[in-house]
PDB file of C-alpha atoms and ligand atoms in Angstrom:
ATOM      1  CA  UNK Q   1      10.288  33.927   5.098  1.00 94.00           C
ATOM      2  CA  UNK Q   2       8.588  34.442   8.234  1.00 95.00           C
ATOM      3  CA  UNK Q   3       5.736  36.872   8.319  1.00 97.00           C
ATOM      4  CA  UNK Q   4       4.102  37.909  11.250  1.00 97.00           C
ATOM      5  CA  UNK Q   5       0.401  38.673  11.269  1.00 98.00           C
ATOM      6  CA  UNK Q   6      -0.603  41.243  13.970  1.00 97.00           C
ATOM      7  CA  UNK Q   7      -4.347  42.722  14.678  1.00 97.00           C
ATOM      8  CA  UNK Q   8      -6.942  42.742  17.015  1.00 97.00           C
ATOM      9  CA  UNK Q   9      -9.434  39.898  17.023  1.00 96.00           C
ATOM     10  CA  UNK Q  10     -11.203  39.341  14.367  1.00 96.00           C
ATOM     11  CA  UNK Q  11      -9.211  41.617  11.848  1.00 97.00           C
ATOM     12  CA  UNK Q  12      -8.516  38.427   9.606  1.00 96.00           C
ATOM     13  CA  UNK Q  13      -5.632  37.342  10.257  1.00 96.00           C
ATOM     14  CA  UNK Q  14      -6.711  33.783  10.305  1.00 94.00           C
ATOM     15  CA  UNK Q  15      -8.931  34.280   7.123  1.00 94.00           C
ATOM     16  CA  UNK Q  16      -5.699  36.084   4.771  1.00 97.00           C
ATOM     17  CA  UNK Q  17      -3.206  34.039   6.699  1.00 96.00           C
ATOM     18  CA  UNK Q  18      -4.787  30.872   5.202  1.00 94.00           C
ATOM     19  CA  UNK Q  19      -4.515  32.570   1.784  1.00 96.00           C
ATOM     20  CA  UNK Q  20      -1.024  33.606   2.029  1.00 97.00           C
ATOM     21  CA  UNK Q  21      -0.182  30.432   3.450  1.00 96.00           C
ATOM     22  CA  UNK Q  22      -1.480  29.075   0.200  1.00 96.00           C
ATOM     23  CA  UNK Q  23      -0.094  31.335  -2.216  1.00 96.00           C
ATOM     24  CA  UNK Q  24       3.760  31.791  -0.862  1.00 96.00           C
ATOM     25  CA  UNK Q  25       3.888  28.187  -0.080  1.00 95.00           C
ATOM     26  CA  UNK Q  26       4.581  28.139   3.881  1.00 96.00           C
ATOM     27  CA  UNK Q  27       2.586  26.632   6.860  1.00 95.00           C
ATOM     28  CA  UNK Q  28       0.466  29.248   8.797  1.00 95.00           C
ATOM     29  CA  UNK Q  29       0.958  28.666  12.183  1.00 93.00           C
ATOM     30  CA  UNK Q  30      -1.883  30.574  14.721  1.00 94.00           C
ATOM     31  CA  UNK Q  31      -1.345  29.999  18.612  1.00 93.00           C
ATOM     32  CA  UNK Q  32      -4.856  30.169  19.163  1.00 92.00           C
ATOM     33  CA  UNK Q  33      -5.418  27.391  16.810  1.00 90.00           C
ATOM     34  CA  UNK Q  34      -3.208  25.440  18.772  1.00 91.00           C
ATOM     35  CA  UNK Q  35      -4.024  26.235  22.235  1.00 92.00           C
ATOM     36  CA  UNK Q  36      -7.417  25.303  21.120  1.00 91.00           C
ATOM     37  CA  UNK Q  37      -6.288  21.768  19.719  1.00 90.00           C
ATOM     38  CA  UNK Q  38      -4.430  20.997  23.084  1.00 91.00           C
ATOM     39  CA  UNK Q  39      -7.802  21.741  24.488  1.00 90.00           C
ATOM     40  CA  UNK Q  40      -9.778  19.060  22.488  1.00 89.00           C
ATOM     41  CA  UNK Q  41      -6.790  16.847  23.086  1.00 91.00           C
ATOM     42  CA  UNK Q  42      -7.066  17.214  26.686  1.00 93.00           C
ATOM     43  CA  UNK Q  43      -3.529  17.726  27.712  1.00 92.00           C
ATOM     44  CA  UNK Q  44      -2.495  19.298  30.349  1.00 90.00           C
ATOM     45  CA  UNK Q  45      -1.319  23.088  28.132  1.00 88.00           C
ATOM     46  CA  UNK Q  46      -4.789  23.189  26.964  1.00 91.00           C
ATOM     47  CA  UNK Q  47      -6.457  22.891  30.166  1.00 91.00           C
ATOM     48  CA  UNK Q  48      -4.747  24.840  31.891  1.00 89.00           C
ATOM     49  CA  UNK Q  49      -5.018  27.690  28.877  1.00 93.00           C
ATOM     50  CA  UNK Q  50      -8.782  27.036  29.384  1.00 93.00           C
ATOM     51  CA  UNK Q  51      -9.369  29.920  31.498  1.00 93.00           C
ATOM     52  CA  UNK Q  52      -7.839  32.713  29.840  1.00 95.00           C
ATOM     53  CA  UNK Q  53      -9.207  31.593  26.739  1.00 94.00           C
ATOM     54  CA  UNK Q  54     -12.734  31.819  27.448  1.00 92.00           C
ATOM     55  CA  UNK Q  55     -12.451  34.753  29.103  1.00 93.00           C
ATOM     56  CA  UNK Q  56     -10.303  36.635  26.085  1.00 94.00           C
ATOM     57  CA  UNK Q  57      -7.320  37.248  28.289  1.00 97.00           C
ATOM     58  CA  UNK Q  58      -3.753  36.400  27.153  1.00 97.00           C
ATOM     59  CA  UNK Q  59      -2.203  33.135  28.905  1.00 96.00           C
ATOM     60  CA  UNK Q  60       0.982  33.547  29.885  1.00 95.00           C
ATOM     61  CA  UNK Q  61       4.012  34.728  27.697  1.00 95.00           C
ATOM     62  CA  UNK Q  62       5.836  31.308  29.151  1.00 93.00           C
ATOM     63  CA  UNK Q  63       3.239  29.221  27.205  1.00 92.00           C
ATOM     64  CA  UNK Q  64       3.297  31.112  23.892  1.00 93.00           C
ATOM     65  CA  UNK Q  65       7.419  30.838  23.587  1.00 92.00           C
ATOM     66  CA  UNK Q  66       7.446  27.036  24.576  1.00 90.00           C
ATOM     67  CA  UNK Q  67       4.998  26.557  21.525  1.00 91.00           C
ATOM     68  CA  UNK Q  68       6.418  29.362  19.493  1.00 91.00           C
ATOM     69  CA  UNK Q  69       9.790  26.777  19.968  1.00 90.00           C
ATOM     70  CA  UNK Q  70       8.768  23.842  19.220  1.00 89.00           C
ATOM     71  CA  UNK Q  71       6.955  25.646  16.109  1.00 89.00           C
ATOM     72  CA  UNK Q  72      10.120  26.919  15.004  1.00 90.00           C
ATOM     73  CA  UNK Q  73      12.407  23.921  15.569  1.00 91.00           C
ATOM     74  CA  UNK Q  74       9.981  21.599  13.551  1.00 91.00           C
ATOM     75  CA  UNK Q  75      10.526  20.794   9.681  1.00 93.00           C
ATOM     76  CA  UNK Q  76       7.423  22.306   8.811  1.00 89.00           C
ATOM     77  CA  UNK Q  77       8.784  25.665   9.648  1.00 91.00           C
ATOM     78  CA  UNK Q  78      11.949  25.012   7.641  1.00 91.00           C
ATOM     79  CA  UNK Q  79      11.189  27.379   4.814  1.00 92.00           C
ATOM     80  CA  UNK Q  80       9.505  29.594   6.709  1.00 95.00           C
ATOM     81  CA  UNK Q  81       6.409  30.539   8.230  1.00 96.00           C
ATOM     82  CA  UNK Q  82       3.085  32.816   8.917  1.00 97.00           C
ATOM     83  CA  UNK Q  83       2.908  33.532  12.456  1.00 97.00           C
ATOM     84  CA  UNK Q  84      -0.867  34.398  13.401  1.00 95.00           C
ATOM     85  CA  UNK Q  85      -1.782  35.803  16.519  1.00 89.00           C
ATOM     86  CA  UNK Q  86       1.518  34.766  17.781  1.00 89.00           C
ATOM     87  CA  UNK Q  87       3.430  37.994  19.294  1.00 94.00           C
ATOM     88  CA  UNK Q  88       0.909  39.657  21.172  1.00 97.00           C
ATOM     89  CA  UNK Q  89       2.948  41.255  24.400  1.00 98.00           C
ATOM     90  CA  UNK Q  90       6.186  42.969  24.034  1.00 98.00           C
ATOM     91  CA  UNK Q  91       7.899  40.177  26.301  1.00 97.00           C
ATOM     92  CA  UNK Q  92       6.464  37.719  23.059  1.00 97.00           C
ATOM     93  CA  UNK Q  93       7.971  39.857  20.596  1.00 97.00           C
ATOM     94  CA  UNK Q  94      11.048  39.914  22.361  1.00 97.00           C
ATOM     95  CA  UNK Q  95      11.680  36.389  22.867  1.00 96.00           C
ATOM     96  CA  UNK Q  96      10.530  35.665  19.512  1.00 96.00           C
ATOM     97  CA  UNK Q  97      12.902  37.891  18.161  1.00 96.00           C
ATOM     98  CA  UNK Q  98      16.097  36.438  20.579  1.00 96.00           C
ATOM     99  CA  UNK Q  99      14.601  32.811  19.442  1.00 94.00           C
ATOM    100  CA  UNK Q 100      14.983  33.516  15.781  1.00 94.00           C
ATOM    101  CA  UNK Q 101      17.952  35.030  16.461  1.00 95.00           C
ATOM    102  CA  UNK Q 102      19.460  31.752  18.143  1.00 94.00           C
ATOM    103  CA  UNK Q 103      18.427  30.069  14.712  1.00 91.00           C
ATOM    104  CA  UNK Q 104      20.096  32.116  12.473  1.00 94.00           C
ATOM    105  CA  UNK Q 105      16.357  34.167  11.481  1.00 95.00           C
ATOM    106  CA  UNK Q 106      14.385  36.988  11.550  1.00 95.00           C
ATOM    107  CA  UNK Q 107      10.873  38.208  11.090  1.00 96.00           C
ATOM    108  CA  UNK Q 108      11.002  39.687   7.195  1.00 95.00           C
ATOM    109  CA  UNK Q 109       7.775  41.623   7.730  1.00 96.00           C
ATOM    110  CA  UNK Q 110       5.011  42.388  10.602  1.00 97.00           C
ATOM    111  CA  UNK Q 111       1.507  42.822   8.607  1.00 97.00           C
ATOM    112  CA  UNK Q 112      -0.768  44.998  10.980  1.00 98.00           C
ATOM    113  CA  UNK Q 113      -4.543  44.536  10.368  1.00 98.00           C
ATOM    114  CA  UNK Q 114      -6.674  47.560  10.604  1.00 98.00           C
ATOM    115  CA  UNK Q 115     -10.190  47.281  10.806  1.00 98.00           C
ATOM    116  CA  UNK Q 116     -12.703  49.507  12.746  1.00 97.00           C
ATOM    117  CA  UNK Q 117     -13.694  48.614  15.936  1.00 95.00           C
ATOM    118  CA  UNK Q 118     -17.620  48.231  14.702  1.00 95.00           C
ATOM    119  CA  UNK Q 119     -16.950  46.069  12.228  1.00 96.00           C
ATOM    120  CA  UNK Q 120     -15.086  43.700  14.740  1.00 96.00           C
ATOM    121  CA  UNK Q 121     -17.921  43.471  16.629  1.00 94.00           C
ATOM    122  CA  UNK Q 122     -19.860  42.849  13.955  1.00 93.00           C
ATOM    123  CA  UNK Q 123     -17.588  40.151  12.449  1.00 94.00           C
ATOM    124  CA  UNK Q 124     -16.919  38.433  15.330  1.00 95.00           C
ATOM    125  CA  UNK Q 125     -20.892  38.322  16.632  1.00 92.00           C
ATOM    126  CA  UNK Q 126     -21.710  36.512  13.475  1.00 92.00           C
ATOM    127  CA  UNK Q 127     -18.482  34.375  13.300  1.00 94.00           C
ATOM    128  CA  UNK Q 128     -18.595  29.871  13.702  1.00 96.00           C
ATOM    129  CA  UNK Q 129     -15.877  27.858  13.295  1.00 95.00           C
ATOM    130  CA  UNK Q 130     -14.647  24.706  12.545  1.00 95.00           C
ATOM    131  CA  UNK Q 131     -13.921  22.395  15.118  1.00 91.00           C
ATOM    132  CA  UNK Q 132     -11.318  20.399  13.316  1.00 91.00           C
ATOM    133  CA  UNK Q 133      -9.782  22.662  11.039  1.00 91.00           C
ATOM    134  CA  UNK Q 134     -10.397  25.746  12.821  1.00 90.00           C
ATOM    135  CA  UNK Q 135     -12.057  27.455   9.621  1.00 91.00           C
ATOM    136  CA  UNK Q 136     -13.961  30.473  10.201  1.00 92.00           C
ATOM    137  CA  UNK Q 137     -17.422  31.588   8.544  1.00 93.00           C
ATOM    138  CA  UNK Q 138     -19.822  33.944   8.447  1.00 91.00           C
ATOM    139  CA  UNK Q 139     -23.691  33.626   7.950  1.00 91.00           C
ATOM    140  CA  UNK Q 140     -23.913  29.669   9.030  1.00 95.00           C
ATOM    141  CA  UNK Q 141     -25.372  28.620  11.672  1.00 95.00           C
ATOM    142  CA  UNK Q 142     -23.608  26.135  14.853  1.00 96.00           C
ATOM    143  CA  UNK Q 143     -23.984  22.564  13.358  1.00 97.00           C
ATOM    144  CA  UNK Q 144     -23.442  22.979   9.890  1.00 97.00           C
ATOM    145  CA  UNK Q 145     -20.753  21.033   8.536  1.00 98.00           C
ATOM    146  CA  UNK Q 146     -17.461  22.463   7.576  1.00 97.00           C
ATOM    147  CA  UNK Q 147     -17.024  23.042   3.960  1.00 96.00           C
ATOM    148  CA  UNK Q 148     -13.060  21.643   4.012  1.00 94.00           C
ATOM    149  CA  UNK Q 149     -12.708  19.164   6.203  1.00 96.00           C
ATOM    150  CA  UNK Q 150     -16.993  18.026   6.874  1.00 96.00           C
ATOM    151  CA  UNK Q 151     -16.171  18.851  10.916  1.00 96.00           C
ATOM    152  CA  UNK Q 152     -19.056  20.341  12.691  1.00 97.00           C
ATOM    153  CA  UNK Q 153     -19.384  24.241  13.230  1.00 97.00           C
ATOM    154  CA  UNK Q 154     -19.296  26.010  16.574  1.00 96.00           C
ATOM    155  CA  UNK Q 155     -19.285  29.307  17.846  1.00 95.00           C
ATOM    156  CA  UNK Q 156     -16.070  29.561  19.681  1.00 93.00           C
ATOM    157  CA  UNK Q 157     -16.956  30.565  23.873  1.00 92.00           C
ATOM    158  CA  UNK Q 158     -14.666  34.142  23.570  1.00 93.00           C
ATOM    159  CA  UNK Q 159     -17.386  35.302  20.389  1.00 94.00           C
ATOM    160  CA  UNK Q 160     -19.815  35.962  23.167  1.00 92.00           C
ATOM    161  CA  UNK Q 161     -19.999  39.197  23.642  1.00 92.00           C
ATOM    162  CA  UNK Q 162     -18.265  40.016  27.023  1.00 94.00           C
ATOM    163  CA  UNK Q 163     -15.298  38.336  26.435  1.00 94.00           C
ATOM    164  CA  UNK Q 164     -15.061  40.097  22.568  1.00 95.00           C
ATOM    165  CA  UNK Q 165     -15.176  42.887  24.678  1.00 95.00           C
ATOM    166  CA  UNK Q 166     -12.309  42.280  27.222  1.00 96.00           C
ATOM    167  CA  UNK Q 167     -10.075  40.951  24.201  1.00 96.00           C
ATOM    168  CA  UNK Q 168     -10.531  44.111  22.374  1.00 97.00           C
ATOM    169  CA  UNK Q 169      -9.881  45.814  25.428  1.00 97.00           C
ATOM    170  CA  UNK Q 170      -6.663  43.223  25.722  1.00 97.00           C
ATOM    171  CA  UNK Q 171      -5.571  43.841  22.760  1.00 97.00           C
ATOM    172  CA  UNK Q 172      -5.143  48.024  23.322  1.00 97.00           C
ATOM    173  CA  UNK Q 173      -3.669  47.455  26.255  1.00 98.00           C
ATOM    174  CA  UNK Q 174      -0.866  44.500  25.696  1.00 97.00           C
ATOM    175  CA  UNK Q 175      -0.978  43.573  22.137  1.00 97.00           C
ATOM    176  CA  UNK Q 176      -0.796  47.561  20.853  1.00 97.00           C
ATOM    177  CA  UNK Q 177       2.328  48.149  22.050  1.00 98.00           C
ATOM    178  CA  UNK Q 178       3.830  45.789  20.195  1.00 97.00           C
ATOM    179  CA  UNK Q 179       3.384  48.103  17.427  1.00 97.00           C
ATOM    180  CA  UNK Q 180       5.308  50.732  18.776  1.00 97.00           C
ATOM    181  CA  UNK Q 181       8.286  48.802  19.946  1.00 97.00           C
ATOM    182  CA  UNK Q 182       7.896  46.996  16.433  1.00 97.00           C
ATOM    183  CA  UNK Q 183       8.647  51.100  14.989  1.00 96.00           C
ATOM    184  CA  UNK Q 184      11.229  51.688  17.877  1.00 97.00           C
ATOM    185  CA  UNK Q 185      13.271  48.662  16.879  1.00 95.00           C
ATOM    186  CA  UNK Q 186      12.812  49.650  13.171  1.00 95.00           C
ATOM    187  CA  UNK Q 187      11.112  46.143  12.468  1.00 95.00           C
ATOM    188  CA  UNK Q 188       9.587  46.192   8.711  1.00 95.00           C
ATOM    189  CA  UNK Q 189       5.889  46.695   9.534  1.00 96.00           C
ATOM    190  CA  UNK Q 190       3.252  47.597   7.323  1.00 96.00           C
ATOM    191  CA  UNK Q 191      -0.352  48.392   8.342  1.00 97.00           C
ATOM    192  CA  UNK Q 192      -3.149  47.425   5.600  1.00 97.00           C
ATOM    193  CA  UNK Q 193      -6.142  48.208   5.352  1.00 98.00           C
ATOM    194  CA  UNK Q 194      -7.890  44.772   6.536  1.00 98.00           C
ATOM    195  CA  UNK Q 195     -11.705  46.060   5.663  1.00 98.00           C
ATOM    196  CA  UNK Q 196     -13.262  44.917   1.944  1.00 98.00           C
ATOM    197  CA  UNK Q 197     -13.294  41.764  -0.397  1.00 97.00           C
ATOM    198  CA  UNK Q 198     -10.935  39.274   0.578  1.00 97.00           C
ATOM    199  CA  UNK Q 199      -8.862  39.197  -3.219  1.00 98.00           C
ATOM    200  CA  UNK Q 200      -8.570  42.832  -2.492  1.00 98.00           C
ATOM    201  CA  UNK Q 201      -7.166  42.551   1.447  1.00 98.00           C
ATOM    202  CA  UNK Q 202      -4.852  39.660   0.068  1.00 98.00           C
ATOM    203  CA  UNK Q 203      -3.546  41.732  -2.732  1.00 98.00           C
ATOM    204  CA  UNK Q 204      -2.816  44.071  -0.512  1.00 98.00           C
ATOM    205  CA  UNK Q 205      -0.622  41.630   1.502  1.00 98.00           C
ATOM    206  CA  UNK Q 206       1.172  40.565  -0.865  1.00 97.00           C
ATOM    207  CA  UNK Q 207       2.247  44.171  -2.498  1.00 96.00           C
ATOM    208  CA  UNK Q 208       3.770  44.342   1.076  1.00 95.00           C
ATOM    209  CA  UNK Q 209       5.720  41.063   0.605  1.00 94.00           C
ATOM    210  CA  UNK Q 210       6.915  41.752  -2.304  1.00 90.00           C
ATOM    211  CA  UNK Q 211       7.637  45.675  -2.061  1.00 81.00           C
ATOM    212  CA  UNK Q 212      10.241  44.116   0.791  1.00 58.00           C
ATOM    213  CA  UNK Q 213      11.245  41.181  -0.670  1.00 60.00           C
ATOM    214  CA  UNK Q 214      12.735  43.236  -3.793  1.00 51.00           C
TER     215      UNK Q 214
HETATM  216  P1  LIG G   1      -6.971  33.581  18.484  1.00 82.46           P
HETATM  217  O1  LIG G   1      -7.620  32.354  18.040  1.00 82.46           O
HETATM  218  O2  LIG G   1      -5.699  33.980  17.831  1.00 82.46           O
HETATM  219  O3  LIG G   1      -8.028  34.760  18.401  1.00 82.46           O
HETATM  220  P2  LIG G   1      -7.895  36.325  17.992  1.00 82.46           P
HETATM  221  O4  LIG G   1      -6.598  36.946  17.870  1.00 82.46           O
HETATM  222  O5  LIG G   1      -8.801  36.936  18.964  1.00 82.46           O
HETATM  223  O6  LIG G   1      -8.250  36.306  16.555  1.00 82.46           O
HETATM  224  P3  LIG G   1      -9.510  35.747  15.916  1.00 82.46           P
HETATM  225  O7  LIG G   1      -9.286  34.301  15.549  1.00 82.46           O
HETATM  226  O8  LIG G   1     -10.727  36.012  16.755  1.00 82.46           O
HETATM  227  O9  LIG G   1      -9.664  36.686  14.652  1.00 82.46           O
HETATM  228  P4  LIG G   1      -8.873  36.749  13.277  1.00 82.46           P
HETATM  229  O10 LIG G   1      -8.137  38.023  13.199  1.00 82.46           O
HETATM  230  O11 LIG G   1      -8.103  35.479  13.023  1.00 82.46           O
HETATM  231  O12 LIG G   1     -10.097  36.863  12.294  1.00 82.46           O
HETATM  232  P5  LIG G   1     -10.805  35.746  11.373  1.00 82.46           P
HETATM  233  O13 LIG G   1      -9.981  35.474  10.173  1.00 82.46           O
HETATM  234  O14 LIG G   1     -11.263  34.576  12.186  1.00 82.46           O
HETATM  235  O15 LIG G   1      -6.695  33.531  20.033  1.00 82.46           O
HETATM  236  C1  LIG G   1      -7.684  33.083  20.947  1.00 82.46           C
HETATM  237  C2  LIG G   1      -7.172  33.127  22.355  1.00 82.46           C
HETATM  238  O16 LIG G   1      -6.016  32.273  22.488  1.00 82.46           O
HETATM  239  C3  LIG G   1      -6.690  34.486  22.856  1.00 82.46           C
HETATM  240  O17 LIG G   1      -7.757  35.299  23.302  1.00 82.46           O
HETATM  241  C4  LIG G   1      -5.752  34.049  23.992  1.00 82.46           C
HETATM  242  O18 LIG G   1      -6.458  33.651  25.122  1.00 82.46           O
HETATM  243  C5  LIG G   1      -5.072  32.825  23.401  1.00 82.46           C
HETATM  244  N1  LIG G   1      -3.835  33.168  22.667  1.00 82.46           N
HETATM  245  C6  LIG G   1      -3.580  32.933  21.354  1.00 82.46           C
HETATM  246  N2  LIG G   1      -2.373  33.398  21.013  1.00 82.46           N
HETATM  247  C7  LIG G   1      -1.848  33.957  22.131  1.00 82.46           C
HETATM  248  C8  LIG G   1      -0.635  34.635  22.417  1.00 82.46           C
HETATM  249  N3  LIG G   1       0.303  34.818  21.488  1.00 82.46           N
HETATM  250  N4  LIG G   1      -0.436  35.098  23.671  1.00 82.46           N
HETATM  251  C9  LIG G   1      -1.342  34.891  24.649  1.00 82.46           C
HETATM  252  N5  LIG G   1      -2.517  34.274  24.441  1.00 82.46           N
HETATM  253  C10 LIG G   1      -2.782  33.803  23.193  1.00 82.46           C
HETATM  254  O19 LIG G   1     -12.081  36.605  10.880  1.00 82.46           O
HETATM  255  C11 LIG G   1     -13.108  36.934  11.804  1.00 82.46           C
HETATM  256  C12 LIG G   1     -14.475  36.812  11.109  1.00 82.46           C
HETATM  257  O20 LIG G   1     -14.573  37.817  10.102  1.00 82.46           O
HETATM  258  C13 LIG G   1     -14.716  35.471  10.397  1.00 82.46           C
HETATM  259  O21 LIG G   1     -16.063  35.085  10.528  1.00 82.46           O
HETATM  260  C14 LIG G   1     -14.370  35.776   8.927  1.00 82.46           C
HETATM  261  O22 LIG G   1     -15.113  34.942   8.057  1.00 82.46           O
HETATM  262  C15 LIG G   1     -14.803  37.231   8.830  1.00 82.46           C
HETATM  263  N6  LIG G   1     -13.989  38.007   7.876  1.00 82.46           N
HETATM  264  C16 LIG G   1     -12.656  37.894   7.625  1.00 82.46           C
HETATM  265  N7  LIG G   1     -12.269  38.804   6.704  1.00 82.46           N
HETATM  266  C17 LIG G   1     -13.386  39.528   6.384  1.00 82.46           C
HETATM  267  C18 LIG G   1     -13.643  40.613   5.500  1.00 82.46           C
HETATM  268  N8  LIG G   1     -12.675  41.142   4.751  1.00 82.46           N
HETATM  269  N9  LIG G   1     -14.888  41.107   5.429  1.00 82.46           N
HETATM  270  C19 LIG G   1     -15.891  40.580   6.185  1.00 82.46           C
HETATM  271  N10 LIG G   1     -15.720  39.526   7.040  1.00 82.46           N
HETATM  272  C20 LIG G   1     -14.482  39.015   7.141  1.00 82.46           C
END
């Protein structure tokens, strides 16, 4: 199955991916996680995604599909996979959809994350990270050590708040319409209600999966 998790920034996609991950027994794959590892890594994709990243633009579609490739053509990906963060242009979605295509695939759902634009800001103000396993939490402060993997927590450079600003304002302008040309092309999408308890959010994922999966 391959399930991709659309939203703007800080909607939870990492969080519930991690959790569906979990429970329907695929890898969760996030471009931002990756882009960020390459970073750390030093090579020459990371640095050169450096920019963007800090400022909360989008680097370039050419980028995202030569991951979004080698993602797809690796074992892990075999039985499937949650795609986080990963379509977030129309060009995206379309090569996505002409890569799967080329493999024999498809995306079996788009889950859209709604979540008020207050909240994000809230959420995303108060969010550290981990920088090994990429984690997020609330209410700790930089420096504590990650619960899973004992890495140290940081508050990521795009959760200050002008560039949570320019990514929401990103995201409405080339990450949006990927919802529309998800209805035009009659993709199975299904918006849920991303605000709440966690149990509840995932639950709410899942009746999704499964509703299509039938
Ligand atoms: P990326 O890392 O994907 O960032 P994002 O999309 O901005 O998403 P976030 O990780 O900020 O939020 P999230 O929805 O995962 O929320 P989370 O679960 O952490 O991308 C970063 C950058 O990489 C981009 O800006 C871009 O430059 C580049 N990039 C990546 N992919 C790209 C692509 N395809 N094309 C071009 N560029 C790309 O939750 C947020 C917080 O809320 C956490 O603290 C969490 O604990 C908390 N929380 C979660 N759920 C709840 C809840 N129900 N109630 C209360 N708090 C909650």
């Amino acid at each position: 199955m391959i399930l991709v998790l659309l939203g703007p920034p800080g909607a939870g996609k990492g969080t519930q991916g991690e959790i569906l991950a979990e429970r329907l027994g695929i890898p969760k794959i996030a471009t931002g996680d990756v882009l960020r590892a390459a970073l750390r890594d030093g090579t020459e994709q990371g640095l050169a995604a450096k920019a963007y990243m800090d400022r909360g633009d989008l680097v370039p579609d050419a980028v995202i599909l030569g991951i979004m490739k080698d993602v797809l053509l690796s074992p892990a990906a075999e039985k499937g996979a949650i795609l986080d963060g990963v379509v977030r242009t129309v060009p995206q979605a379309e090569g996505l959809t002409i890569m799967l295509a080329e493999l024999g695939r498809k995306v079996d759902r788009f889950l859209l994350f709604d979540v008020p634009e207050e909240e994000l800001m809230q959420r995303l103000g108060g969010r550290v990270v981990c920088q090994g396993c990429q984690t997020p939490y609330k209410g700790l402060e930089p420096g504590t050590r990650c619960e899973k993997c004992g890495e140290t927590l940081v508050r990521r450079k795009d959760d200050e708040p002008e560039a949570i600003r320019n990514r929401l304002k990103v995201y409405e302008a080339q990450t949006a319409p990927v919802v529309e040309w998800a209805k035009e092309k009659k993709m199975n999408l299904h918006k849920i209600d991303a605000t709440g308890e966690l149990n509840e959010i995932t639950e709410r994922a899942m009746k999704a999966i499964e509703e299509h999966t039938k």
